[in-house]
Amino acid sequence: MSLSFRISLSLIAGIFFGFIVVVLSCLLTATSFAEFTGEIRSPEIISAILLSLETSIAVVLLALLFGIPAAYILATKRFKGKNILDTLVDIPIVLPPLVCGLAILIAFGGEGIFSRFDVLFTVKGIIIAQLFVASPFLIRSAKTAFESIDRDVMDAARTLGASEFYTLTKVSLPLARNGIASGVVMTWARALGEFGATAMVAGCIPYRTETMTVGIYMHAMSGDISASVALSLILMSFAFTTLIVFKYLGTIRDGNLGPRGAAAQ
Amino acid sequence: MSLSFRISLSLIAGIFFGFIVVVLSCLLTATSFAEFTGEIRSPEIISAILLSLETSIAVVLLALLFGIPAAYILATKRFKGKNILDTLVDIPIVLPPLVCGLAILIAFGGEGIFSRFDVLFTVKGIIIAQLFVASPFLIRSAKTAFESIDRDVMDAARTLGASEFYTLTKVSLPLARNGIASGVVMTWARALGEFGATAMVAGCIPYRTETMTVGIYMHAMSGDISASVALSLILMSFAFTTLIVFKYLGTIRDGNLGPRGAAAQ
Amino acid sequence: MIQLDGICKSFGENEVLRSLDLSAKKGEMLVLLGSSGCGKTTTLSVIAGLTKEDKGDIYLEGSRINDTPPHKRGIGFVFQNYALFPHLNVYENVEFGLKAGNKRSTRGGNKTEVKRALELVGLDGFEKRNPMKLSGGEQQRVALARALATEPECILMDEPLSNLDAVVRERLRHEIAQLQRDIGLTSIYVTHDQVEAMALGDRIAVLNNGRIEEAGTPEKIFYKPEKEFVARFIGRKNIFAGRSATLDEDNGVLQISTGNFDLTTVFVPSSVGTRVKACVRPEEIILAKSDRNTIAKSARNEIAGRIVNISQNGPLMRVLVDVGGAEMSADITRLAARDLGLKGGDRVLLTFKATSVHVIL
Amino acid sequence: MIQLDGICKSFGENEVLRSLDLSAKKGEMLVLLGSSGCGKTTTLSVIAGLTKEDKGDIYLEGSRINDTPPHKRGIGFVFQNYALFPHLNVYENVEFGLKAGNKRSTRGGNKTEVKRALELVGLDGFEKRNPMKLSGGEQQRVALARALATEPECILMDEPLSNLDAVVRERLRHEIAQLQRDIGLTSIYVTHDQVEAMALGDRIAVLNNGRIEEAGTPEKIFYKPEKEFVARFIGRKNIFAGRSATLDEDNGVLQISTGNFDLTTVFVPSSVGTRVKACVRPEEIILAKSDRNTIAKSARNEIAGRIVNISQNGPLMRVLVDVGGAEMSADITRLAARDLGLKGGDRVLLTFKATSVHVIL
C-alpha cells in the first residue's frame, strides 16, 4: 500500500465526514436539556408536531392506496405508454419540490382547474403537496419488489384457482412486503421533511398550517433559534429511526425471507 | 382476468397518474410564450439562473473531490467504524434539508465553531448547504459502482505493477464511470432544486443569494406568479434532461460496457 | 379431453406457435417432445390461460375455454422451477388451491385433502417444513401435491424433472408415471428428453418450429416415424422391449430379458415380469472382434452378434450389429474401425456397463 | 525462489492458514494440491501481497517481502476467472503491466513486448479484440500473456483451467507446461485436480486444513505417500509410466507403450518417444473372466491379467489385477463380482474405451 496515497485519501474523506458530524452535532450543543424540554411543551410546537405526524401518516396511507395499484400495474402488465408512466413516476423525484408546489398552487388557485376545491392554505393542501413529492418513493420501491417476484409463482397461484385479486393479496403482497415497507418508511421520512412545496401551497400559518419544517423555518427567521432547534432534534430522531428501520429491512431483504432468497434455492 | 379487478386497479392508478399530469401541465398553461420570453430576459431572473448553475456546478465538483475518495474507501477498505460512516452518508438523505440548513446556520453563526468563516448570506453558504444535502447521492452511487467491480480485476492490476493510485485512475474509475455519472446527475439535480437549506443559510437576497428555487418562492409569495412559472419551467426542463440522461446511463449500465456485463461473460 | 385448433402466438416479431393442432384424450398422458425454443412451454401456457393466444380455439371436455380466466379453467400446472410459495410452509402450499377455490374455506376442513395429496407424493409428515429448505426432488413433489390437491380436470407439466440430478430424475419419473396411471388424470407433459418421452407417454407429439410434426404411440414415433424430421430427431437409439426378469434391490441390479438377450442395469423400482424398454447409447458400447458365439460366465452385458452395416456418423463410425435377431448400433472411432478391419458379416462382441442401460418403464 | 515460513491467516473466527511452510525452487513448477477450502487460494494471495498475513515471513529470492506492496513484488498472478480489464482491448490488457511499471511509457516502445507476449500464447493478431468477446480459453491466454509481459520473478496460478471445458482444459494444460519449461519461470500452481497436479508439477505440495501435509515429486506423492491423508486423498488410480509410441493426429489417436502393455488414448500433442504417464479411472473399466492370455485382434485397451486382491470400496468392489507385472484396479458392482465368481488368482480381461485413458505429459 502506498502510504501517502492512503493518507491523502483518508484525509479527504475524513474532512468530509468530520464536517458532517461537527455540523450536525452543533444542533445538539445549541440547546440545553432544560431549554429543549421547555420548548417542546409550548403549544405551538406541540401543534406543529401533531400536524406533521397527522399529515405524514395521511400521506403514507394515500400513497399506499394509489401507489400499490400503480406499482403493481407497472411491474406486471404490458401496455402501450408504459415507459411514459414509468418516467412520470420519477418526475417528482428529480423535480424540485418548489416547482411541484407552484404547480399545485396554480392548479388549485383562483383560475386553476381545481379551483372549486378549497385546499390552499389548509391541511388538505399540505397533504396534497407532500403526497406529490413523497409518493414516488413508495411506488418505485414497491414496483421493484413486485418485479423481483418469480413470475411462475404468480402463475402457479392462478392455475391453482386463485383470481388475480386473491393472488395479489395472498402471494404478491406478502412476497413484496419488505420492499413496500422500505417504500413506506422512505415516503414517510420524505413527507415529514418536506418544506418547499408545503410552504408554497399551505403557507406558514401558526397552529393551522405550521408543520415541523415550516416551524423550523419560521422560528429561525424570526430569531427564535431554540424552538427551531427543538423541532430539528425531534425530526433528527425520526430520521435516525427511519435509517435504522431501513437498514434492518435491507438486511431482511438480502436474507432468506424475500423472493430473491427464495429464487436462489 | 377478472374484469372488475382490472378496471378498479387501472382506475385508481389512472386517477393518480392523471392528477400528476394535470397538475404539472398547469405550469405550462399558466403562462404564454410571450410572457415567458419576457420574464427570462429580466435581469433578476437571469441572475438567479446563473447563480443556480454556478452553485450547483461548484457543488458537483466539490462532491466529486470529497465524495469519490469517501465512496472508494467505503467500497474497498475494511476498518472499524465502517458501518457508522456508511450510515453517516445516508443521514443527509433522510434528514430534512431544513434541519441540515439550521445545523449549518448554527455552526457558522455568531456563536458557532466556524463563526470566523463568513459564509452566512453569501454564495459560499449556498454551496455548503447544497453540498450537505446533495453530495450523499453521489457517494452512494459511486460506492455501489465501486463495489460491483470484480475484486480480482483490481488485484490483477496490483500484481501487474500498478500502485493503488494507478489502479484507481486506470481501472476502478473507468469501470465505475456510469455509476459515478448517474451520481453526478442526481447530485446536480438535487443541488439545483434545493430550497430549504439554502434559504436558511443564505436567506433570500435578490441578485446576491437568490437561486432559482429561492426566486420561485419569493416571487410566488409576492404575487409575481409569472416570474415563478418561468423559473419553474426552466427547472422542469433541467429535470427532464436529468431523467433522460439517467435512464440512458441505466441502459448502458445494464448493457455490456459496465463491470456487471463483463462479469457475466 | 383437451383440444387445440389452429393456435397461433407471436411475441413481437417472433412467431412461436404457427397454427398448432393438438389433442389429449381423457386419462391419457400426452408427451410434447421437442428441442428448446420449439414452442413447448408456450403451448402449455396457452392451454392454462397464462398466455393469451393470438388465434385459434382451445377446448376442454368439449367446451371452448378461450375466454375462461386461468383460475377458472381447472387445469393444474407443474413448473420446471417448482414455483412454490416461499412464504408458506408445505401444508399451506398444498392448501393454497383449496382455499383459493372455495371462496370461504370450511374451518379445518382441508386437513384430510392436504394429507391425502402429500401421501400421494410420499411427503406425509413434511407439513411444517419450509419448502425452500427441501431438496429439488422434494420441492417438485410438493408442487405436484399442490396441483393434485385441487383435483384438476387435467394437469400440465413443463419439464418438471430437468432441474434434478440423474438419480432423482429417474426415480421421480417412475413415480409420476405411476401416479398418473393410478389417478387416470389427463396429462400433457413437456420434455426435450427422448428417454423421458418414451417412458411416460401414452402418446408422443413431436413439436418443431411451432407445429406438431407427428404424433402417435411411442412405438410409432420411435420405430416407424413418418416424417424425416422426427426420424432424425429421434435417431436410432438401441431401444429394446423386454420384461424385468430378476430384481435385486440389495445389490442395486435389475435383470431384463428381451426376446433376444438379457440386459443388466442398475436397480429401478418395478416388479418381476413388468414390461419395460431399455436403451443403450451407441457411444457407450465397446466393440471387439470375436469368434465366440456365446459367452460362458463373463461380464454382464456382453452380447455377441454379426455386423450388418457400417456407416459414417460424424467423426465416428456407426456399426449396426445383428444380435439374436434384434439390431444394435455402436459408435467407434474411425481408427478403431480400420484397425479391427471390420466389415459386414464379421462376428463381434458388444460390451457395455450396467449403468449404460437406461430403463424405460 | 519463494519461501513461506510459518504463515498464519484467519478471517474472523475462521483459521485458514495454520503456520504454513512452503518453498518453491528457482525455475520450478510447484503444484499446490488440495480440496476446496483448504487454504490454497489464500496462500497465493498472501504470496502476492493481496492478503496480509497475520504472522510468518515471506521470502522472494532470499529477501523478506512481507512489507513490500503487491505492485513492487514482481509476482505475476493468473486468476481462475481471468480477471481481464473489460474496458481495454487485448493489446491494452497486455500492455497494462508495462505502462504501470515504468512511470512514463516510452512512446510506442511497448509494441514489441506485447507482440512477443501474445505470440507466446498463440494470440498474435488478437490485439484489437474485446477480451470479453473471446472464449474462456482465449481469455485465460490473454491473462497469461498479460502476466508474462511484465517479466515477473515468478508466477502464481489459481486454478486457471477450472472454468474451461475438458478439451480446452487439456490443451491449455499442455501449453502452460510447455511455456513454463521454456521460460524456466518459478511457478506456483493451485489446483484440486490430481491429473493436473501430476501433469504439471515438478513438485507437488498437498494442502490440508491450512497446512502442507506432504510435499515431494509427483512420483513420491502418488506412489509412496508418507501421510495417510495424502494416500487417501490421492487414492490409487491406475497410473502408468510409458512413452508415446505412435501418434495419429488425423484419426485422433495416440498409442502409449508402457513396459507392460500398450494403451490407446485420444490424441494429445507430443512427439513419438515422449515420456508420458497415463491414468485410467477404476470405475471406467469393464472386467470379464477369460482364459485367454493374449488377444489376437480385438478392441483397443483390452488387457489380460490375474486377480491379486478383491476388497470393498464403498458400494462397489475394487478388484486389483496384476497385468504384465503392473497393477491395475477396477471397480465393479457387488453382484457382478459375485456372479462372475471372482477370486484371487482368476484370469480376467480388463476393457476400457480410449477416452477413459487420461494422459499426463
PDB file of N, CA and C in Angstrom, chain A residues 1 5-6 9 12 16-17 21-23 26 66 72 77 86 88 90-91 96 98 102-103 106-107 113 135 139 164-165 190 193 195 200 213 216 232 240 247, chain B residues 1 5-6 9 16 21-23 26 65-66 72 77 86 88-91 96 98 102-103 107 113 135 139 164-165 190 193 195 200 213 216 220 229 232 240 247:
ATOM      1  N   MET A   1       0.843  -1.202   0.000  1.00  0.00           N
ATOM      2  CA  MET A   1       0.000   0.000   0.000  1.00  0.00           C
ATOM      3  C   MET A   1       0.876   1.249   0.000  1.00  0.00           C
ATOM      4  N   PHE A   5      -0.681   7.762  -0.558  1.00  0.00           N
ATOM      5  CA  PHE A   5      -1.964   7.681  -1.246  1.00  0.00           C
ATOM      6  C   PHE A   5      -3.095   7.412  -0.254  1.00  0.00           C
ATOM      7  N   ARG A   6      -2.807   6.423   0.621  1.00  0.00           N
ATOM      8  CA  ARG A   6      -3.841   6.072   1.606  1.00  0.00           C
ATOM      9  C   ARG A   6      -4.131   7.246   2.529  1.00  0.00           C
ATOM     10  N   LEU A   9      -6.072   9.981   0.792  1.00  0.00           N
ATOM     11  CA  LEU A   9      -7.437   9.522   0.580  1.00  0.00           C
ATOM     12  C   LEU A   9      -8.237   9.621   1.884  1.00  0.00           C
ATOM     13  N   ILE A  12      -8.960  13.275   2.899  1.00  0.00           N
ATOM     14  CA  ILE A  12     -10.054  13.932   2.167  1.00  0.00           C
ATOM     15  C   ILE A  12     -11.402  13.419   2.668  1.00  0.00           C
ATOM     16  N   PHE A  16     -14.427  15.383   5.051  1.00  0.00           N
ATOM     17  CA  PHE A  16     -15.825  15.398   4.642  1.00  0.00           C
ATOM     18  C   PHE A  16     -16.733  14.853   5.746  1.00  0.00           C
ATOM     19  N   PHE A  17     -16.364  13.631   6.236  1.00  0.00           N
ATOM     20  CA  PHE A  17     -17.192  13.023   7.274  1.00  0.00           C
ATOM     21  C   PHE A  17     -17.152  13.862   8.550  1.00  0.00           C
ATOM     22  N   VAL A  21     -20.311  15.454  10.704  1.00  0.00           N
ATOM     23  CA  VAL A  21     -20.531  15.157  12.123  1.00  0.00           C
ATOM     24  C   VAL A  21     -20.524  16.440  12.952  1.00  0.00           C
ATOM     25  N   VAL A  22     -19.504  17.284  12.708  1.00  0.00           N
ATOM     26  CA  VAL A  22     -19.383  18.509  13.515  1.00  0.00           C
ATOM     27  C   VAL A  22     -20.621  19.388  13.311  1.00  0.00           C
ATOM     28  N   VAL A  23     -21.011  19.587  12.061  1.00  0.00           N
ATOM     29  CA  VAL A  23     -22.142  20.465  11.779  1.00  0.00           C
ATOM     30  C   VAL A  23     -23.419  19.931  12.430  1.00  0.00           C
ATOM     31  N   CYS A  26     -23.633  20.401  16.097  1.00  0.00           N
ATOM     32  CA  CYS A  26     -23.913  21.769  16.510  1.00  0.00           C
ATOM     33  C   CYS A  26     -25.352  21.919  16.989  1.00  0.00           C
ATOM     34  N   PHE A  66     -52.978   4.661  -3.597  1.00  0.00           N
ATOM     35  CA  PHE A  66     -52.773   4.937  -5.020  1.00  0.00           C
ATOM     36  C   PHE A  66     -51.515   4.253  -5.556  1.00  0.00           C
ATOM     37  N   TYR A  72     -48.084  -2.107  -8.985  1.00  0.00           N
ATOM     38  CA  TYR A  72     -48.442  -3.453  -9.445  1.00  0.00           C
ATOM     39  C   TYR A  72     -48.658  -3.467 -10.954  1.00  0.00           C
ATOM     40  N   LYS A  77     -47.928  -5.621 -15.815  1.00  0.00           N
ATOM     41  CA  LYS A  77     -48.684  -5.557 -17.066  1.00  0.00           C
ATOM     42  C   LYS A  77     -47.820  -5.046 -18.210  1.00  0.00           C
ATOM     43  N   ASP A  86     -43.838   5.108 -16.450  1.00  0.00           N
ATOM     44  CA  ASP A  86     -42.662   4.795 -15.653  1.00  0.00           C
ATOM     45  C   ASP A  86     -41.824   6.047 -15.410  1.00  0.00           C
ATOM     46  N   LEU A  88     -43.008   9.100 -15.614  1.00  0.00           N
ATOM     47  CA  LEU A  88     -43.861  10.010 -14.858  1.00  0.00           C
ATOM     48  C   LEU A  88     -43.652   9.822 -13.354  1.00  0.00           C
ATOM     49  N   ASP A  90     -40.987   8.973 -11.886  1.00  0.00           N
ATOM     50  CA  ASP A  90     -39.703   9.508 -11.455  1.00  0.00           C
ATOM     51  C   ASP A  90     -39.667  11.039 -11.463  1.00  0.00           C
ATOM     52  N   ILE A  91     -40.576  11.670 -12.198  1.00  0.00           N
ATOM     53  CA  ILE A  91     -40.521  13.132 -12.309  1.00  0.00           C
ATOM     54  C   ILE A  91     -40.520  13.823 -10.946  1.00  0.00           C
ATOM     55  N   PRO A  96     -37.702  19.780  -8.482  1.00  0.00           N
ATOM     56  CA  PRO A  96     -37.637  20.448  -7.181  1.00  0.00           C
ATOM     57  C   PRO A  96     -39.036  20.544  -6.559  1.00  0.00           C
ATOM     58  N   LEU A  98     -40.370  22.726  -4.842  1.00  0.00           N
ATOM     59  CA  LEU A  98     -40.977  24.043  -5.003  1.00  0.00           C
ATOM     60  C   LEU A  98     -41.737  24.146  -6.309  1.00  0.00           C
ATOM     61  N   LEU A 102     -45.570  24.980  -6.745  1.00  0.00           N
ATOM     62  CA  LEU A 102     -46.106  26.042  -7.596  1.00  0.00           C
ATOM     63  C   LEU A 102     -47.195  25.483  -8.519  1.00  0.00           C
ATOM     64  N   ALA A 103     -46.925  24.297  -9.076  1.00  0.00           N
ATOM     65  CA  ALA A 103     -47.900  23.686  -9.975  1.00  0.00           C
ATOM     66  C   ALA A 103     -49.212  23.431  -9.228  1.00  0.00           C
ATOM     67  N   ILE A 106     -51.045  26.725  -8.605  1.00  0.00           N
ATOM     68  CA  ILE A 106     -51.755  27.235  -9.774  1.00  0.00           C
ATOM     69  C   ILE A 106     -52.995  26.388 -10.062  1.00  0.00           C
ATOM     70  N   ALA A 107     -52.830  25.026  -9.953  1.00  0.00           N
ATOM     71  CA  ALA A 107     -53.946  24.136 -10.275  1.00  0.00           C
ATOM     72  C   ALA A 107     -55.133  24.364  -9.346  1.00  0.00           C
ATOM     73  N   ILE A 113     -57.826  24.728 -12.650  1.00  0.00           N
ATOM     74  CA  ILE A 113     -58.951  23.856 -12.984  1.00  0.00           C
ATOM     75  C   ILE A 113     -59.529  23.191 -11.738  1.00  0.00           C
ATOM     76  N   SER A 135     -44.786  10.344  -2.625  1.00  0.00           N
ATOM     77  CA  SER A 135     -45.327   9.040  -3.004  1.00  0.00           C
ATOM     78  C   SER A 135     -44.485   8.295  -4.052  1.00  0.00           C
ATOM     79  N   ILE A 139     -43.835   4.105  -4.717  1.00  0.00           N
ATOM     80  CA  ILE A 139     -44.142   3.411  -5.971  1.00  0.00           C
ATOM     81  C   ILE A 139     -42.897   2.715  -6.512  1.00  0.00           C
ATOM     82  N   GLU A 164     -57.032 -13.026  -9.822  1.00  0.00           N
ATOM     83  CA  GLU A 164     -55.897 -12.112  -9.807  1.00  0.00           C
ATOM     84  C   GLU A 164     -55.851 -11.336  -8.490  1.00  0.00           C
ATOM     85  N   PHE A 165     -57.017 -10.980  -7.977  1.00  0.00           N
ATOM     86  CA  PHE A 165     -57.069 -10.235  -6.724  1.00  0.00           C
ATOM     87  C   PHE A 165     -56.577 -11.101  -5.560  1.00  0.00           C
ATOM     88  N   ARG A 190     -39.819  11.399   3.842  1.00  0.00           N
ATOM     89  CA  ARG A 190     -39.910  12.478   2.875  1.00  0.00           C
ATOM     90  C   ARG A 190     -41.021  13.464   3.231  1.00  0.00           C
ATOM     91  N   GLY A 193     -40.242  15.617   6.166  1.00  0.00           N
ATOM     92  CA  GLY A 193     -39.195  16.621   5.965  1.00  0.00           C
ATOM     93  C   GLY A 193     -39.523  17.624   4.876  1.00  0.00           C
ATOM     94  N   PHE A 195     -40.645  20.725   2.855  1.00  0.00           N
ATOM     95  CA  PHE A 195     -40.834  22.113   3.256  1.00  0.00           C
ATOM     96  C   PHE A 195     -41.294  22.994   2.094  1.00  0.00           C
ATOM     97  N   MET A 200     -45.320  26.555  -0.019  1.00  0.00           N
ATOM     98  CA  MET A 200     -45.887  27.175  -1.213  1.00  0.00           C
ATOM     99  C   MET A 200     -47.408  27.035  -1.233  1.00  0.00           C
ATOM    100  N   THR A 213     -41.367  21.352   9.778  1.00  0.00           N
ATOM    101  CA  THR A 213     -40.368  22.016   8.936  1.00  0.00           C
ATOM    102  C   THR A 213     -40.713  23.492   8.747  1.00  0.00           C
ATOM    103  N   ILE A 216     -39.665  25.210  11.839  1.00  0.00           N
ATOM    104  CA  ILE A 216     -38.217  25.446  11.922  1.00  0.00           C
ATOM    105  C   ILE A 216     -37.855  26.721  11.158  1.00  0.00           C
ATOM    106  N   SER A 232     -35.941  20.584  15.188  1.00  0.00           N
ATOM    107  CA  SER A 232     -34.924  19.885  14.393  1.00  0.00           C
ATOM    108  C   SER A 232     -34.486  18.606  15.068  1.00  0.00           C
ATOM    109  N   PHE A 240     -33.192   9.241  12.287  1.00  0.00           N
ATOM    110  CA  PHE A 240     -32.338   8.133  12.713  1.00  0.00           C
ATOM    111  C   PHE A 240     -33.143   6.843  12.824  1.00  0.00           C
ATOM    112  N   LYS A 247     -32.218   0.122   7.238  1.00  0.00           N
ATOM    113  CA  LYS A 247     -31.083  -0.813   7.154  1.00  0.00           C
ATOM    114  C   LYS A 247     -31.525  -2.207   7.574  1.00  0.00           C
TER     115      LYS A 247
ATOM    116  N   MET B   1     -58.836 -13.111 -16.604  1.00  0.00           N
ATOM    117  CA  MET B   1     -58.661 -11.859 -15.862  1.00  0.00           C
ATOM    118  C   MET B   1     -60.022 -11.392 -15.349  1.00  0.00           C
ATOM    119  N   PHE B   5     -61.740  -6.315 -11.305  1.00  0.00           N
ATOM    120  CA  PHE B   5     -60.469  -6.086 -10.594  1.00  0.00           C
ATOM    121  C   PHE B   5     -59.531  -5.230 -11.423  1.00  0.00           C
ATOM    122  N   ARG B   6     -59.406  -5.605 -12.694  1.00  0.00           N
ATOM    123  CA  ARG B   6     -58.506  -4.852 -13.577  1.00  0.00           C
ATOM    124  C   ARG B   6     -58.958  -3.405 -13.706  1.00  0.00           C
ATOM    125  N   LEU B   9     -58.337  -1.417 -10.560  1.00  0.00           N
ATOM    126  CA  LEU B   9     -56.900  -1.188 -10.433  1.00  0.00           C
ATOM    127  C   LEU B   9     -56.459  -0.063 -11.365  1.00  0.00           C
ATOM    128  N   PHE B  16     -54.354   8.663 -10.179  1.00  0.00           N
ATOM    129  CA  PHE B  16     -53.091   9.132  -9.634  1.00  0.00           C
ATOM    130  C   PHE B  16     -52.207   9.752 -10.723  1.00  0.00           C
ATOM    131  N   VAL B  21     -50.155  14.468 -14.060  1.00  0.00           N
ATOM    132  CA  VAL B  21     -50.031  15.102 -15.378  1.00  0.00           C
ATOM    133  C   VAL B  21     -50.771  16.432 -15.415  1.00  0.00           C
ATOM    134  N   VAL B  22     -52.016  16.413 -14.919  1.00  0.00           N
ATOM    135  CA  VAL B  22     -52.819  17.638 -14.978  1.00  0.00           C
ATOM    136  C   VAL B  22     -52.159  18.756 -14.173  1.00  0.00           C
ATOM    137  N   VAL B  23     -51.722  18.417 -12.962  1.00  0.00           N
ATOM    138  CA  VAL B  23     -51.137  19.449 -12.112  1.00  0.00           C
ATOM    139  C   VAL B  23     -49.878  20.031 -12.752  1.00  0.00           C
ATOM    140  N   CYS B  26     -50.454  22.348 -15.570  1.00  0.00           N
ATOM    141  CA  CYS B  26     -50.939  23.675 -15.174  1.00  0.00           C
ATOM    142  C   CYS B  26     -49.826  24.713 -15.297  1.00  0.00           C
ATOM    143  N   LEU B  65     -14.750  15.774  -5.569  1.00  0.00           N
ATOM    144  CA  LEU B  65     -13.479  15.848  -4.841  1.00  0.00           C
ATOM    145  C   LEU B  65     -13.553  15.078  -3.523  1.00  0.00           C
ATOM    146  N   PHE B  66     -14.621  15.320  -2.753  1.00  0.00           N
ATOM    147  CA  PHE B  66     -14.727  14.667  -1.451  1.00  0.00           C
ATOM    148  C   PHE B  66     -15.418  13.302  -1.545  1.00  0.00           C
ATOM    149  N   TYR B  72     -14.801   5.394  -2.472  1.00  0.00           N
ATOM    150  CA  TYR B  72     -13.777   4.376  -2.724  1.00  0.00           C
ATOM    151  C   TYR B  72     -13.388   3.673  -1.424  1.00  0.00           C
ATOM    152  N   LYS B  77     -12.273  -0.735   1.440  1.00  0.00           N
ATOM    153  CA  LYS B  77     -11.474  -0.979   2.639  1.00  0.00           C
ATOM    154  C   LYS B  77     -12.302  -1.620   3.731  1.00  0.00           C
ATOM    155  N   ASP B  86     -20.883   4.555   6.923  1.00  0.00           N
ATOM    156  CA  ASP B  86     -21.852   4.189   5.910  1.00  0.00           C
ATOM    157  C   ASP B  86     -23.222   4.798   6.229  1.00  0.00           C
ATOM    158  N   LEU B  88     -23.645   7.403   8.157  1.00  0.00           N
ATOM    159  CA  LEU B  88     -23.453   8.854   8.111  1.00  0.00           C
ATOM    160  C   LEU B  88     -23.755   9.402   6.722  1.00  0.00           C
ATOM    161  N   VAL B  89     -23.355   8.644   5.703  1.00  0.00           N
ATOM    162  CA  VAL B  89     -23.599   9.089   4.333  1.00  0.00           C
ATOM    163  C   VAL B  89     -25.102   9.201   4.068  1.00  0.00           C
ATOM    164  N   ASP B  90     -25.854   8.266   4.669  1.00  0.00           N
ATOM    165  CA  ASP B  90     -27.289   8.256   4.391  1.00  0.00           C
ATOM    166  C   ASP B  90     -28.057   9.317   5.181  1.00  0.00           C
ATOM    167  N   ILE B  91     -27.460   9.824   6.264  1.00  0.00           N
ATOM    168  CA  ILE B  91     -28.204  10.766   7.111  1.00  0.00           C
ATOM    169  C   ILE B  91     -28.734  11.960   6.316  1.00  0.00           C
ATOM    170  N   PRO B  96     -34.415  16.066   6.923  1.00  0.00           N
ATOM    171  CA  PRO B  96     -34.982  17.182   6.155  1.00  0.00           C
ATOM    172  C   PRO B  96     -33.917  18.244   5.887  1.00  0.00           C
ATOM    173  N   LEU B  98     -34.070  21.301   5.747  1.00  0.00           N
ATOM    174  CA  LEU B  98     -34.166  22.444   6.654  1.00  0.00           C
ATOM    175  C   LEU B  98     -33.369  22.203   7.920  1.00  0.00           C
ATOM    176  N   LEU B 102     -30.412  24.433   9.276  1.00  0.00           N
ATOM    177  CA  LEU B 102     -30.335  25.009  10.620  1.00  0.00           C
ATOM    178  C   LEU B 102     -29.000  24.676  11.272  1.00  0.00           C
ATOM    179  N   ALA B 103     -28.569  23.416  11.094  1.00  0.00           N
ATOM    180  CA  ALA B 103     -27.294  22.997  11.681  1.00  0.00           C
ATOM    181  C   ALA B 103     -26.157  23.846  11.117  1.00  0.00           C
ATOM    182  N   ALA B 107     -23.714  26.350  13.088  1.00  0.00           N
ATOM    183  CA  ALA B 107     -22.266  26.093  13.065  1.00  0.00           C
ATOM    184  C   ALA B 107     -21.488  27.308  12.569  1.00  0.00           C
ATOM    185  N   ILE B 113     -18.853  27.159  15.926  1.00  0.00           N
ATOM    186  CA  ILE B 113     -17.407  26.904  15.926  1.00  0.00           C
ATOM    187  C   ILE B 113     -16.756  27.359  14.617  1.00  0.00           C
ATOM    188  N   SER B 135     -24.589  15.889  -1.872  1.00  0.00           N
ATOM    189  CA  SER B 135     -23.432  15.027  -2.130  1.00  0.00           C
ATOM    190  C   SER B 135     -23.652  13.554  -1.759  1.00  0.00           C
ATOM    191  N   ILE B 139     -22.093   9.931  -3.480  1.00  0.00           N
ATOM    192  CA  ILE B 139     -21.308   8.938  -2.734  1.00  0.00           C
ATOM    193  C   ILE B 139     -21.982   7.567  -2.821  1.00  0.00           C
ATOM    194  N   GLU B 164      -1.714   1.556  -5.997  1.00  0.00           N
ATOM    195  CA  GLU B 164      -3.140   1.667  -5.722  1.00  0.00           C
ATOM    196  C   GLU B 164      -3.739   2.873  -6.443  1.00  0.00           C
ATOM    197  N   PHE B 165      -2.974   3.959  -6.497  1.00  0.00           N
ATOM    198  CA  PHE B 165      -3.456   5.167  -7.156  1.00  0.00           C
ATOM    199  C   PHE B 165      -3.634   4.926  -8.662  1.00  0.00           C
ATOM    200  N   ARG B 190     -30.331  17.576  -7.503  1.00  0.00           N
ATOM    201  CA  ARG B 190     -30.638  17.877  -6.122  1.00  0.00           C
ATOM    202  C   ARG B 190     -30.201  19.292  -5.726  1.00  0.00           C
ATOM    203  N   GLY B 193     -32.350  21.947  -7.210  1.00  0.00           N
ATOM    204  CA  GLY B 193     -33.707  22.039  -6.686  1.00  0.00           C
ATOM    205  C   GLY B 193     -33.759  22.349  -5.201  1.00  0.00           C
ATOM    206  N   PHE B 195     -33.988  23.999  -1.723  1.00  0.00           N
ATOM    207  CA  PHE B 195     -34.555  25.276  -1.316  1.00  0.00           C
ATOM    208  C   PHE B 195     -34.418  25.521   0.189  1.00  0.00           C
ATOM    209  N   MET B 200     -32.365  28.915   4.399  1.00  0.00           N
ATOM    210  CA  MET B 200     -31.996  29.009   5.809  1.00  0.00           C
ATOM    211  C   MET B 200     -30.618  29.635   5.971  1.00  0.00           C
ATOM    212  N   THR B 213     -34.695  28.382  -7.134  1.00  0.00           N
ATOM    213  CA  THR B 213     -35.753  27.935  -6.221  1.00  0.00           C
ATOM    214  C   THR B 213     -36.156  29.047  -5.257  1.00  0.00           C
ATOM    215  N   ILE B 216     -38.349  31.340  -7.131  1.00  0.00           N
ATOM    216  CA  ILE B 216     -39.722  30.851  -7.295  1.00  0.00           C
ATOM    217  C   ILE B 216     -40.540  31.166  -6.046  1.00  0.00           C
ATOM    218  N   ALA B 220     -43.462  33.974  -5.948  1.00  0.00           N
ATOM    219  CA  ALA B 220     -44.799  33.438  -5.713  1.00  0.00           C
ATOM    220  C   ALA B 220     -45.422  34.104  -4.484  1.00  0.00           C
ATOM    221  N   VAL B 229     -43.356  31.009 -12.529  1.00  0.00           N
ATOM    222  CA  VAL B 229     -43.638  29.993 -13.533  1.00  0.00           C
ATOM    223  C   VAL B 229     -42.483  29.872 -14.523  1.00  0.00           C
ATOM    224  N   SER B 232     -39.792  28.006 -12.897  1.00  0.00           N
ATOM    225  CA  SER B 232     -40.204  26.617 -12.732  1.00  0.00           C
ATOM    226  C   SER B 232     -40.066  25.837 -14.036  1.00  0.00           C
ATOM    227  N   PHE B 240     -36.233  17.168 -16.715  1.00  0.00           N
ATOM    228  CA  PHE B 240     -36.494  16.197 -17.777  1.00  0.00           C
ATOM    229  C   PHE B 240     -35.189  15.730 -18.419  1.00  0.00           C
ATOM    230  N   LYS B 247     -31.890   7.681 -17.348  1.00  0.00           N
ATOM    231  CA  LYS B 247     -32.406   6.435 -17.937  1.00  0.00           C
ATOM    232  C   LYS B 247     -31.407   5.883 -18.947  1.00  0.00           C
TER     233      LYS B 247
END
